[in-house]
Amino acid sequence: MFRPDHERPTEENAPHEGTRDARAAQAAELARSTFYYQSKVLDGGERHEELKAKIKAVYERHKDRYGYRRIAESIRLADQRVTRKTVRRLMV
């Protein structure tokens, strides 16, 4: 609840308004949370790079005859946990 002895944040006295990131987010016309989320996603790199290579290898080894279900099963039999949904998403 708002207490009268405290001043409400305004554009002039907002806590993060003076930071470089806040100014960059404001210049890009993004919400600060979106700005930080996007920067985190872009810095993360590729999460499934190794799995993508395995999917491609299985697909090519079977001369383009395996779909996502059979590829997922083949990778699971090689002792790696993977779901059909993940394989399907990465194959697109």
mmCIF file of C-alpha atoms in Angstrom:
data_model
loop_
_atom_site.group_PDB
_atom_site.id
_atom_site.type_symbol
_atom_site.label_atom_id
_atom_site.label_comp_id
_atom_site.label_asym_id
_atom_site.label_seq_id
_atom_site.Cartn_x
_atom_site.Cartn_y
_atom_site.Cartn_z
ATOM 1 C CA MET A 1 0.000 0.000 0.000
ATOM 2 C CA PHE A 2 1.168 3.508 -0.720
ATOM 3 C CA ARG A 3 2.432 5.399 2.272
ATOM 4 C CA PRO A 4 2.163 9.190 2.073
ATOM 5 C CA ASP A 5 5.668 9.709 3.499
ATOM 6 C CA HIS A 6 7.210 7.897 0.507
ATOM 7 C CA GLU A 7 7.418 9.387 -2.916
ATOM 8 C CA ARG A 8 6.009 7.405 -5.811
ATOM 9 C CA PRO A 9 8.513 6.617 -8.545
ATOM 10 C CA THR A 10 8.220 8.875 -11.537
ATOM 11 C CA GLU A 11 10.218 9.083 -14.718
ATOM 12 C CA GLU A 12 12.717 11.400 -13.033
ATOM 13 C CA ASN A 13 13.368 9.286 -9.924
ATOM 14 C CA ALA A 14 12.760 5.719 -11.180
ATOM 15 C CA PRO A 15 15.292 3.332 -9.610
ATOM 16 C CA HIS A 16 16.742 1.905 -12.823
ATOM 17 C CA GLU A 17 16.195 4.796 -15.154
ATOM 18 C CA GLY A 18 19.805 5.952 -15.174
ATOM 19 C CA THR A 19 21.391 2.623 -16.024
ATOM 20 C CA ARG A 20 22.799 1.923 -19.436
ATOM 21 C CA ASP A 21 20.569 -1.125 -19.964
ATOM 22 C CA ALA A 22 17.434 0.773 -19.050
ATOM 23 C CA ARG A 23 18.325 3.511 -21.516
ATOM 24 C CA ALA A 24 19.004 0.905 -24.215
ATOM 25 C CA ALA A 25 15.660 -0.771 -23.528
ATOM 26 C CA GLN A 26 13.921 2.573 -23.634
ATOM 27 C CA ALA A 27 15.639 3.475 -26.918
ATOM 28 C CA ALA A 28 14.549 0.150 -28.420
ATOM 29 C CA GLU A 29 11.044 0.777 -27.085
ATOM 30 C CA LEU A 30 11.046 -2.517 -25.155
ATOM 31 C CA ALA A 31 9.976 -3.317 -21.641
ATOM 32 C CA ARG A 32 12.998 -3.760 -19.389
ATOM 33 C CA SER A 33 12.065 -7.397 -18.688
ATOM 34 C CA THR A 34 11.881 -8.138 -22.430
ATOM 35 C CA PHE A 35 15.241 -6.478 -22.972
ATOM 36 C CA TYR A 36 16.923 -8.634 -20.311
ATOM 37 C CA TYR A 37 15.197 -11.810 -21.526
ATOM 38 C CA GLN A 38 16.299 -11.225 -25.125
ATOM 39 C CA SER A 39 19.880 -10.461 -24.100
ATOM 40 C CA LYS A 40 19.963 -13.673 -22.037
ATOM 41 C CA VAL A 41 18.600 -15.737 -24.910
ATOM 42 C CA LEU A 42 21.070 -14.279 -27.407
ATOM 43 C CA ASP A 43 24.045 -14.832 -25.087
ATOM 44 C CA GLY A 44 23.023 -18.409 -24.347
ATOM 45 C CA GLY A 45 24.215 -19.890 -27.615
ATOM 46 C CA GLU A 46 22.861 -23.098 -29.072
ATOM 47 C CA ARG A 47 21.539 -25.441 -26.411
ATOM 48 C CA HIS A 48 21.012 -28.553 -28.522
ATOM 49 C CA GLU A 49 23.976 -28.368 -30.891
ATOM 50 C CA GLU A 50 25.219 -31.890 -30.072
ATOM 51 C CA LEU A 51 21.728 -33.371 -30.367
ATOM 52 C CA LYS A 52 21.197 -31.666 -33.735
ATOM 53 C CA ALA A 53 24.389 -33.301 -35.018
ATOM 54 C CA LYS A 54 23.181 -36.726 -33.833
ATOM 55 C CA ILE A 55 19.785 -36.226 -35.473
ATOM 56 C CA LYS A 56 21.421 -35.264 -38.754
ATOM 57 C CA ALA A 57 23.793 -38.245 -38.606
ATOM 58 C CA VAL A 58 20.955 -40.735 -37.975
ATOM 59 C CA TYR A 59 18.836 -39.134 -40.706
ATOM 60 C CA GLU A 60 21.629 -39.320 -43.280
ATOM 61 C CA ARG A 61 22.751 -42.812 -42.230
ATOM 62 C CA HIS A 62 19.272 -44.133 -42.976
ATOM 63 C CA LYS A 63 19.126 -42.331 -46.325
ATOM 64 C CA ASP A 64 16.362 -39.890 -45.406
ATOM 65 C CA ARG A 65 13.916 -42.681 -44.572
ATOM 66 C CA TYR A 66 13.659 -42.112 -40.825
ATOM 67 C CA GLY A 67 11.164 -39.646 -39.392
ATOM 68 C CA TYR A 68 11.292 -37.964 -36.035
ATOM 69 C CA ARG A 69 9.838 -40.957 -34.150
ATOM 70 C CA ARG A 70 12.371 -43.450 -35.441
ATOM 71 C CA ILE A 71 15.228 -40.984 -35.018
ATOM 72 C CA ALA A 72 14.207 -40.333 -31.399
ATOM 73 C CA GLU A 73 14.041 -44.075 -30.735
ATOM 74 C CA SER A 74 17.438 -44.598 -32.359
ATOM 75 C CA ILE A 75 19.010 -41.895 -30.179
ATOM 76 C CA ARG A 76 17.314 -43.316 -27.065
ATOM 77 C CA LEU A 77 18.758 -46.741 -27.844
ATOM 78 C CA ALA A 78 22.179 -45.077 -27.935
ATOM 79 C CA ASP A 79 21.666 -44.161 -24.243
ATOM 80 C CA GLN A 80 20.660 -40.518 -24.491
ATOM 81 C CA ARG A 81 17.387 -39.228 -23.089
ATOM 82 C CA VAL A 82 15.418 -37.414 -25.732
ATOM 83 C CA THR A 83 11.730 -36.980 -26.469
ATOM 84 C CA ARG A 84 9.996 -37.201 -29.825
ATOM 85 C CA LYS A 85 8.812 -33.628 -29.413
ATOM 86 C CA THR A 86 12.363 -32.337 -29.029
ATOM 87 C CA VAL A 87 13.559 -34.239 -32.088
ATOM 88 C CA ARG A 88 10.606 -33.030 -34.133
ATOM 89 C CA ARG A 89 11.206 -29.405 -33.123
ATOM 90 C CA LEU A 90 14.908 -29.605 -33.964
ATOM 91 C CA MET A 91 14.345 -31.245 -37.338
ATOM 92 C CA VAL A 92 12.359 -28.334 -38.731
#
